[in-house]
Coordinates of N, CA, C and O in Angstrom, one line a residue:
M1 N 37.7 15.2 17.6 CA 38.8 14.3 17.2 C 39.3 14.8 15.9 O 38.6 15.1 15.0
R2 N 40.6 14.9 15.8 CA 41.3 15.3 14.6 C 41.5 14.2 13.7 O 41.9 13.1 14.0
R3 N 41.2 14.4 12.4 CA 41.4 13.3 11.4 C 42.5 13.7 10.4 O 42.6 14.9 10.1
S4 N 43.2 12.8 9.9 CA 44.2 13.0 8.9 C 44.1 12.0 7.9 O 43.3 11.0 8.0
T5 N 44.8 12.1 6.8 CA 44.8 11.1 5.7 C 45.3 9.7 6.3 O 45.1 8.7 5.7
Q6 N 46.0 9.8 7.4 CA 46.6 8.5 8.0 C 45.6 7.9 9.0 O 45.9 6.9 9.5
T7 N 44.4 8.5 9.1 CA 43.5 7.9 10.1 C 43.1 6.5 9.7 O 42.8 6.2 8.6
N8 N 43.0 5.6 10.7 CA 42.5 4.3 10.4 C 41.0 4.4 10.6 O 40.5 4.6 11.7
Y9 N 40.2 4.1 9.6 CA 38.8 4.3 9.7 C 38.1 3.1 10.4 O 36.9 3.1 10.6
A10 N 38.9 2.1 10.8 CA 38.4 1.0 11.5 C 38.4 1.3 13.0 O 38.8 0.5 13.8
E11 N 37.9 2.5 13.4 CA 37.9 2.9 14.8 C 36.8 2.2 15.6 O 36.9 2.1 16.8
H12 N 35.8 1.8 14.9 CA 34.6 1.2 15.6 C 34.9 -0.3 15.8 O 34.7 -1.1 14.9
I13 N 35.4 -0.7 16.9 CA 35.7 -2.1 17.2 C 34.6 -2.8 17.9 O 34.1 -2.3 18.9
L14 N 34.4 -4.0 17.5 CA 33.4 -4.8 18.2 C 34.1 -5.7 19.2 O 35.2 -6.1 19.0
E15 N 33.4 -5.9 20.3 CA 34.0 -6.7 21.4 C 34.0 -8.2 21.0 O 33.5 -8.5 19.9
D16 N 34.6 -9.0 21.8 CA 34.6 -10.4 21.5 C 33.3 -10.9 21.1 O 32.3 -10.6 21.6
N17 N 33.3 -11.8 20.1 CA 32.1 -12.4 19.6 C 31.8 -13.6 20.4 O 32.4 -14.6 20.3
K18 N 30.8 -13.5 21.3 CA 30.5 -14.6 22.2 C 29.3 -15.5 21.7 O 28.9 -16.4 22.4
T19 N 28.8 -15.2 20.5 CA 27.7 -15.9 20.0 C 28.0 -17.4 19.7 O 29.1 -17.6 19.1
M20 N 27.1 -18.3 19.9 CA 27.3 -19.6 19.5 C 27.2 -19.7 18.0 O 26.5 -18.9 17.4
N21 N 27.8 -20.7 17.4 CA 27.8 -20.8 15.9 C 26.4 -21.4 15.5 O 26.2 -22.6 15.8
P22 N 25.6 -20.6 14.9 CA 24.3 -21.2 14.4 C 24.5 -22.0 13.1 O 23.5 -22.7 12.7
Y23 N 25.6 -22.0 12.5 CA 25.9 -22.7 11.3 C 27.1 -23.7 11.5 O 28.2 -23.4 11.2
P24 N 26.8 -24.9 12.0 CA 27.9 -25.8 12.3 C 28.8 -26.2 11.2 O 29.9 -26.5 11.4
M25 N 28.3 -26.1 9.9 CA 29.2 -26.4 8.8 C 30.2 -25.3 8.4 O 31.0 -25.5 7.6
I26 N 30.0 -24.1 9.1 CA 30.9 -23.0 8.8 C 31.9 -22.8 9.9 O 31.6 -22.9 11.1
Q27 N 33.1 -22.6 9.5 CA 34.2 -22.4 10.5 C 33.9 -21.1 11.2 O 33.6 -20.1 10.6
W28 N 34.0 -21.2 12.5 CA 33.6 -20.0 13.3 C 34.7 -19.7 14.3 O 35.4 -20.6 14.8
N29 N 35.0 -18.4 14.5 CA 36.0 -18.0 15.4 C 35.4 -17.2 16.5 O 35.3 -15.9 16.4
P30 N 35.0 -17.8 17.6 CA 34.3 -17.0 18.7 C 35.3 -16.1 19.5 O 34.9 -15.3 20.3
T31 N 36.6 -16.2 19.2 CA 37.6 -15.4 20.0 C 38.0 -14.2 19.1 O 39.0 -13.5 19.5
A32 N 37.4 -14.0 18.0 CA 37.8 -12.8 17.2 C 37.7 -11.6 18.0 O 36.7 -11.3 18.7
K33 N 38.7 -10.7 17.9 CA 38.8 -9.5 18.8 C 38.2 -8.3 18.1 O 37.8 -7.4 18.8
S34 N 38.2 -8.2 16.8 CA 37.7 -6.9 16.2 C 37.1 -7.1 14.8 O 37.4 -8.1 14.2
A35 N 36.3 -6.2 14.5 CA 35.8 -6.1 13.1 C 35.5 -4.6 12.8 O 35.3 -3.8 13.7
V36 N 35.4 -4.3 11.6 CA 35.1 -2.9 11.2 C 33.6 -2.8 11.2 O 32.9 -3.7 10.6
S37 N 33.0 -1.7 11.7 CA 31.6 -1.5 11.7 C 31.1 -1.2 10.3 O 31.9 -0.8 9.4
V38 N 29.9 -1.4 10.0 CA 29.3 -1.1 8.7 C 29.5 0.4 8.4 O 30.0 0.8 7.3
A39 N 29.3 1.3 9.4 CA 29.4 2.7 9.1 C 30.9 3.1 8.8 O 31.2 3.9 7.9
A40 N 31.8 2.5 9.6 CA 33.2 2.8 9.3 C 33.7 2.3 7.9 O 34.4 2.9 7.2
M41 N 33.2 1.1 7.5 CA 33.6 0.5 6.2 C 33.0 1.4 5.1 O 33.7 1.7 4.1
R42 N 31.7 1.8 5.3 CA 31.1 2.7 4.2 C 31.9 4.0 4.1 O 32.1 4.5 3.0
E43 N 32.3 4.5 5.2 CA 33.1 5.8 5.2 C 34.4 5.6 4.5 O 34.9 6.4 3.7
A44 N 35.1 4.5 4.8 CA 36.4 4.2 4.2 C 36.2 4.0 2.7 O 37.0 4.5 1.9
D45 N 35.2 3.2 2.3 CA 34.9 3.0 0.9 C 34.7 4.4 0.2 O 35.2 4.7 -0.9
R46 N 33.8 5.2 0.8 CA 33.4 6.5 0.2 C 34.7 7.3 0.0 O 34.9 7.9 -1.1
R47 N 35.5 7.4 1.0 CA 36.7 8.2 0.9 C 37.7 7.7 -0.1 O 38.3 8.4 -0.8
T48 N 37.8 6.4 -0.2 CA 38.7 5.8 -1.1 C 38.3 6.0 -2.6 O 39.1 6.4 -3.4
I49 N 37.0 5.9 -2.8 CA 36.4 6.2 -4.1 C 36.5 7.6 -4.5 O 36.9 8.0 -5.6
E50 N 36.3 8.5 -3.5 CA 36.4 9.9 -3.6 C 37.8 10.3 -4.0 O 38.0 11.3 -4.7
N51 N 38.8 9.6 -3.5 CA 40.2 9.9 -3.8 C 40.7 9.2 -5.0 O 41.9 9.1 -5.2
G52 N 39.8 8.6 -5.9 CA 40.2 8.1 -7.2 C 40.3 6.6 -7.4 O 40.7 6.2 -8.5
T53 N 40.0 5.8 -6.4 CA 40.0 4.4 -6.6 C 38.6 3.9 -7.1 O 37.7 4.1 -6.3
P54 N 38.5 3.4 -8.3 CA 37.1 3.0 -8.7 C 36.6 1.9 -7.8 O 37.3 1.0 -7.3
S55 N 35.2 1.9 -7.7 CA 34.6 0.9 -6.8 C 34.8 -0.5 -7.3 O 34.9 -1.5 -6.5
L56 N 34.9 -0.7 -8.6 CA 35.2 -2.1 -9.1 C 36.6 -2.6 -8.6 O 36.8 -3.8 -8.3
E57 N 37.5 -1.7 -8.5 CA 38.8 -2.0 -8.0 C 38.7 -2.4 -6.5 O 39.4 -3.3 -6.0
L58 N 37.9 -1.7 -5.7 CA 37.7 -2.0 -4.3 C 37.1 -3.5 -4.2 O 37.5 -4.2 -3.3
M59 N 36.2 -3.8 -5.1 CA 35.6 -5.2 -5.1 C 36.7 -6.2 -5.4 O 36.8 -7.2 -4.7
R60 N 37.5 -5.9 -6.4 CA 38.6 -6.8 -6.7 C 39.6 -7.0 -5.5 O 40.0 -8.1 -5.2
R61 N 39.9 -5.9 -4.9 CA 40.8 -5.9 -3.7 C 40.2 -6.7 -2.6 O 40.9 -7.5 -1.9
A62 N 38.9 -6.6 -2.3 CA 38.2 -7.3 -1.3 C 38.3 -8.8 -1.6 O 38.6 -9.6 -0.7
A63 N 38.1 -9.2 -2.8 CA 38.1 -10.6 -3.2 C 39.6 -11.1 -3.0 O 39.8 -12.2 -2.5
Q64 N 40.5 -10.3 -3.5 CA 41.9 -10.7 -3.3 C 42.3 -10.9 -1.8 O 43.1 -11.8 -1.5
G65 N 41.8 -10.0 -1.0 CA 42.0 -10.1 0.4 C 41.5 -11.4 1.0 O 42.2 -12.0 1.8
V66 N 40.3 -11.8 0.6 CA 39.8 -13.1 1.1 C 40.6 -14.2 0.6 O 41.0 -15.1 1.3
F67 N 41.0 -14.1 -0.7 CA 41.8 -15.2 -1.3 C 43.1 -15.3 -0.5 O 43.5 -16.4 -0.2
D68 N 43.8 -14.2 -0.3 CA 45.1 -14.3 0.4 C 44.9 -14.7 1.9 O 45.8 -15.4 2.4
A69 N 43.9 -14.2 2.5 CA 43.7 -14.5 4.0 C 43.5 -16.0 4.2 O 43.9 -16.5 5.2
Y70 N 42.7 -16.6 3.3 CA 42.4 -18.0 3.6 C 43.6 -18.9 3.5 O 43.8 -19.8 4.2
G71 N 44.5 -18.6 2.6 CA 45.7 -19.4 2.5 C 45.7 -20.4 1.4 O 45.5 -20.1 0.2
D72 N 45.7 -21.7 1.8 CA 45.8 -22.8 0.8 C 44.4 -23.2 0.4 O 43.7 -23.9 1.1
W73 N 44.0 -22.9 -0.8 CA 42.7 -23.3 -1.4 C 42.8 -24.6 -2.1 O 41.8 -25.2 -2.5
S74 N 44.0 -25.1 -2.3 CA 44.2 -26.3 -3.1 C 43.4 -27.5 -2.6 O 43.3 -27.8 -1.4
G75 N 42.7 -28.2 -3.5 CA 41.9 -29.4 -3.2 C 40.6 -29.1 -2.5 O 39.9 -30.0 -2.1
K76 N 40.3 -27.8 -2.4 CA 39.0 -27.4 -1.7 C 37.9 -27.2 -2.7 O 38.1 -26.8 -3.8
A77 N 36.7 -27.6 -2.4 CA 35.5 -27.3 -3.1 C 34.8 -26.2 -2.4 O 34.5 -26.3 -1.2
V78 N 34.6 -25.1 -3.1 CA 34.1 -23.8 -2.5 C 32.7 -23.4 -3.0 O 32.5 -23.5 -4.3
L79 N 31.8 -23.1 -2.1 CA 30.5 -22.5 -2.5 C 30.5 -21.1 -2.0 O 30.7 -20.9 -0.8
I80 N 30.1 -20.2 -2.9 CA 30.0 -18.8 -2.5 C 28.6 -18.4 -2.7 O 28.0 -18.5 -3.8
L81 N 27.9 -18.0 -1.6 CA 26.6 -17.5 -1.6 C 26.7 -16.0 -1.8 O 27.3 -15.2 -1.1
C82 N 26.0 -15.5 -2.9 CA 26.1 -14.1 -3.3 C 24.8 -13.4 -3.2 O 23.8 -13.8 -3.9
G83 N 24.7 -12.3 -2.4 CA 23.5 -11.5 -2.4 C 23.5 -10.5 -3.6 O 24.4 -10.6 -4.4
G84 N 22.6 -9.6 -3.6 CA 22.5 -8.7 -4.7 C 23.2 -7.4 -4.6 O 23.3 -6.6 -5.5
G85 N 23.8 -7.1 -3.4 CA 24.5 -5.8 -3.2 C 26.0 -5.9 -3.6 O 26.4 -6.9 -4.2
N86 N 26.7 -5.0 -3.1 CA 28.2 -5.0 -3.4 C 28.9 -6.1 -2.7 O 29.9 -6.6 -3.2
N87 N 28.4 -6.5 -1.5 CA 29.1 -7.7 -0.9 C 28.9 -8.9 -1.8 O 29.9 -9.7 -1.9
G88 N 27.8 -9.1 -2.4 CA 27.6 -10.1 -3.4 C 28.6 -10.0 -4.6 O 29.2 -11.0 -5.0
G89 N 28.8 -8.7 -5.0 CA 29.8 -8.5 -6.0 C 31.2 -8.9 -5.6 O 32.0 -9.5 -6.4
D90 N 31.5 -8.7 -4.3 CA 32.8 -9.2 -3.8 C 32.9 -10.7 -4.0 O 33.9 -11.3 -4.3
G91 N 31.8 -11.4 -3.7 CA 31.7 -12.9 -3.9 C 31.9 -13.3 -5.3 O 32.7 -14.3 -5.6
Y92 N 31.3 -12.6 -6.3 CA 31.5 -12.9 -7.7 C 33.0 -12.7 -8.1 O 33.6 -13.5 -8.8
A93 N 33.6 -11.6 -7.6 CA 35.0 -11.3 -7.9 C 35.9 -12.4 -7.3 O 36.8 -12.9 -7.9
L94 N 35.5 -12.9 -6.1 CA 36.3 -14.0 -5.4 C 36.1 -15.3 -6.3 O 37.1 -16.0 -6.5
A95 N 34.9 -15.6 -6.7 CA 34.7 -16.8 -7.6 C 35.6 -16.7 -8.8 O 36.2 -17.7 -9.2
E96 N 35.6 -15.6 -9.4 CA 36.5 -15.4 -10.6 C 37.9 -15.7 -10.3 O 38.6 -16.4 -11.0
N97 N 38.4 -15.1 -9.2 CA 39.8 -15.3 -8.8 C 40.1 -16.8 -8.5 O 41.1 -17.3 -8.9
L98 N 39.2 -17.4 -7.8 CA 39.4 -18.8 -7.4 C 39.4 -19.7 -8.7 O 40.3 -20.5 -8.9
Q99 N 38.5 -19.4 -9.6 CA 38.5 -20.2 -10.9 C 39.8 -20.0 -11.6 O 40.4 -20.9 -12.2
D100 N 40.2 -18.7 -11.7 CA 41.5 -18.4 -12.4 C 42.7 -19.2 -11.8 O 43.7 -19.4 -12.5
H101 N 42.6 -19.5 -10.5 CA 43.7 -20.3 -9.8 C 43.4 -21.8 -9.8 O 44.0 -22.5 -9.0
G102 N 42.4 -22.2 -10.5 CA 42.2 -23.7 -10.6 C 41.4 -24.3 -9.4 O 41.4 -25.5 -9.3
V103 N 40.8 -23.4 -8.6 CA 40.1 -23.9 -7.4 C 38.6 -24.3 -7.9 O 38.0 -23.6 -8.7
S104 N 38.1 -25.4 -7.4 CA 36.8 -25.8 -7.7 C 35.8 -24.9 -6.9 O 35.7 -24.9 -5.7
V105 N 35.1 -24.1 -7.7 CA 34.2 -23.1 -7.1 C 32.8 -23.1 -7.7 O 32.7 -23.4 -8.9
A106 N 31.8 -22.9 -6.9 CA 30.4 -22.8 -7.5 C 29.8 -21.6 -6.8 O 30.2 -21.2 -5.6
L107 N 28.8 -21.0 -7.5 CA 28.1 -19.8 -6.9 C 26.7 -20.1 -6.7 O 26.0 -20.9 -7.5
Y108 N 26.2 -19.6 -5.6 CA 24.7 -19.7 -5.3 C 24.2 -18.2 -5.3 O 24.3 -17.6 -4.2
P109 N 23.7 -17.7 -6.4 CA 23.2 -16.4 -6.4 C 21.9 -16.3 -5.7 O 20.9 -16.9 -6.1
A110 N 21.8 -15.6 -4.6 CA 20.7 -15.5 -3.7 C 19.7 -14.4 -4.2 O 18.6 -14.3 -3.7
S111 N 20.1 -13.6 -5.2 CA 19.3 -12.5 -5.7 C 19.5 -12.4 -7.2 O 20.6 -12.5 -7.7
K112 N 18.4 -12.1 -7.9 CA 18.5 -11.8 -9.3 C 18.8 -10.3 -9.5 O 19.3 -9.9 -10.6
K113 N 18.5 -9.5 -8.5 CA 18.8 -8.1 -8.5 C 20.2 -7.9 -8.1 O 20.6 -8.3 -7.0
L114 N 21.0 -7.2 -8.9 CA 22.4 -7.0 -8.6 C 22.8 -5.5 -8.7 O 22.2 -4.7 -9.4
S115 N 23.7 -5.1 -7.8 CA 24.2 -3.8 -7.9 C 25.0 -3.6 -9.2 O 25.3 -4.7 -9.9
Q116 N 25.3 -2.4 -9.7 CA 26.0 -2.2 -11.0 C 27.3 -2.9 -10.9 O 27.7 -3.6 -11.9
D117 N 28.1 -2.8 -9.9 CA 29.4 -3.4 -9.8 C 29.3 -4.9 -9.6 O 30.1 -5.7 -10.2
G118 N 28.3 -5.3 -8.8 CA 28.1 -6.8 -8.7 C 27.7 -7.4 -10.0 O 28.2 -8.5 -10.3
A119 N 26.9 -6.7 -10.8 CA 26.6 -7.3 -12.1 C 27.8 -7.4 -13.0 O 27.9 -8.4 -13.8
Y120 N 28.7 -6.5 -12.9 CA 30.0 -6.6 -13.7 C 30.7 -7.9 -13.4 O 31.1 -8.6 -14.3
Y121 N 30.9 -8.2 -12.1 CA 31.7 -9.4 -11.8 C 30.8 -10.7 -12.0 O 31.3 -11.7 -12.3
H122 N 29.5 -10.5 -11.9 CA 28.6 -11.7 -12.2 C 28.8 -12.0 -13.7 O 28.9 -13.2 -14.0
R123 N 28.8 -11.0 -14.6 CA 28.9 -11.2 -16.0 C 30.3 -11.9 -16.3 O 30.4 -12.8 -17.1
R124 N 31.3 -11.5 -15.6 CA 32.6 -12.1 -15.8 C 32.6 -13.6 -15.4 O 33.2 -14.4 -16.1
C125 N 31.9 -13.9 -14.3 CA 31.8 -15.3 -13.9 C 31.0 -16.1 -15.0 O 31.4 -17.3 -15.3
V126 N 29.9 -15.5 -15.5 CA 29.2 -16.2 -16.6 C 30.1 -16.4 -17.8 O 30.1 -17.5 -18.3
E127 N 30.8 -15.4 -18.2 CA 31.7 -15.5 -19.3 C 32.8 -16.6 -19.1 O 33.2 -17.3 -20.1
K128 N 33.2 -16.8 -17.9 CA 34.2 -17.8 -17.5 C 33.6 -19.2 -17.1 O 34.3 -20.0 -16.7
N129 N 32.3 -19.3 -17.3 CA 31.6 -20.5 -17.0 C 31.8 -21.0 -15.6 O 31.9 -22.2 -15.3
V130 N 31.8 -20.1 -14.6 CA 31.8 -20.5 -13.2 C 30.4 -21.1 -12.9 O 29.4 -20.5 -13.2
P131 N 30.4 -22.3 -12.4 CA 29.1 -23.0 -12.2 C 28.2 -22.2 -11.2 O 28.7 -21.7 -10.2
M132 N 26.9 -22.2 -11.5 CA 26.0 -21.5 -10.6 C 24.9 -22.6 -10.3 O 24.4 -23.3 -11.1
V133 N 24.6 -22.7 -9.0 CA 23.6 -23.6 -8.5 C 22.4 -22.9 -8.0 O 22.5 -21.8 -7.5
T134 N 21.2 -23.6 -8.1 CA 20.0 -23.0 -7.6 C 19.6 -23.7 -6.3 O 18.9 -23.1 -5.5
E135 N 20.0 -24.9 -6.0 CA 19.7 -25.6 -4.8 C 21.0 -26.3 -4.4 O 21.2 -27.5 -4.7
P136 N 21.9 -25.7 -3.7 CA 23.2 -26.3 -3.4 C 23.0 -27.4 -2.4 O 22.2 -27.4 -1.5
D137 N 23.9 -28.4 -2.6 CA 24.0 -29.5 -1.6 C 25.1 -29.1 -0.6 O 26.3 -29.1 -1.0
Y138 N 24.7 -28.6 0.6 CA 25.7 -28.1 1.5 C 26.7 -29.1 2.0 O 27.7 -28.7 2.6
N139 N 26.5 -30.4 1.7 CA 27.4 -31.4 2.1 C 28.5 -31.6 1.1 O 29.4 -32.3 1.3
G140 N 28.4 -30.9 -0.1 CA 29.3 -31.2 -1.2 C 30.5 -30.2 -1.2 O 31.2 -30.2 -2.2
Y141 N 30.7 -29.4 -0.2 CA 31.7 -28.3 -0.3 C 32.6 -28.4 1.0 O 32.1 -28.8 2.1
D142 N 33.8 -27.9 0.9 CA 34.7 -27.8 2.0 C 34.7 -26.4 2.6 O 34.9 -26.3 3.8
V143 N 34.4 -25.4 1.8 CA 34.5 -24.0 2.2 C 33.2 -23.3 1.8 O 32.8 -23.5 0.6
Y144 N 32.6 -22.6 2.7 CA 31.4 -21.7 2.3 C 31.8 -20.3 2.6 O 32.3 -20.0 3.6
V145 N 31.5 -19.4 1.6 CA 31.7 -18.0 1.7 C 30.4 -17.3 1.6 O 29.7 -17.5 0.5
D146 N 30.0 -16.5 2.6 CA 28.7 -15.8 2.5 C 29.0 -14.3 2.1 O 29.6 -13.6 2.9
C147 N 28.6 -14.0 1.0 CA 28.8 -12.6 0.5 C 27.5 -11.9 0.3 O 27.2 -11.2 -0.6

């Protein structure tokens, strides 16, 4: 297969998600048609970083993408569950973005161990006093984001 700079790295498409929702409090879309595989996303990230975009910028863009895709955050209480890897960093970046836009947001850090980039956005959240909870009340939020 011939690759060019115009190649869409999201070539690995998953079929319809037929799984029942194990988390009833989370909005679920069982008719979703596609997603990027882990391998394809890693390759896209690697190439993007290799071509000069810093990984912190990729994290910021991921957070902005979620912010934009959700639409109207007004009046919502949001809980973001953040792991220790770069996906967790995306969550911290999203929390910062939400707080900057006046959205009620709290973080549930699931790991004390953070990636270098995740630690950067975690520090920014601490500096901006984004609330962090150790035992979240899952009934107290309108939107849950798992990062």
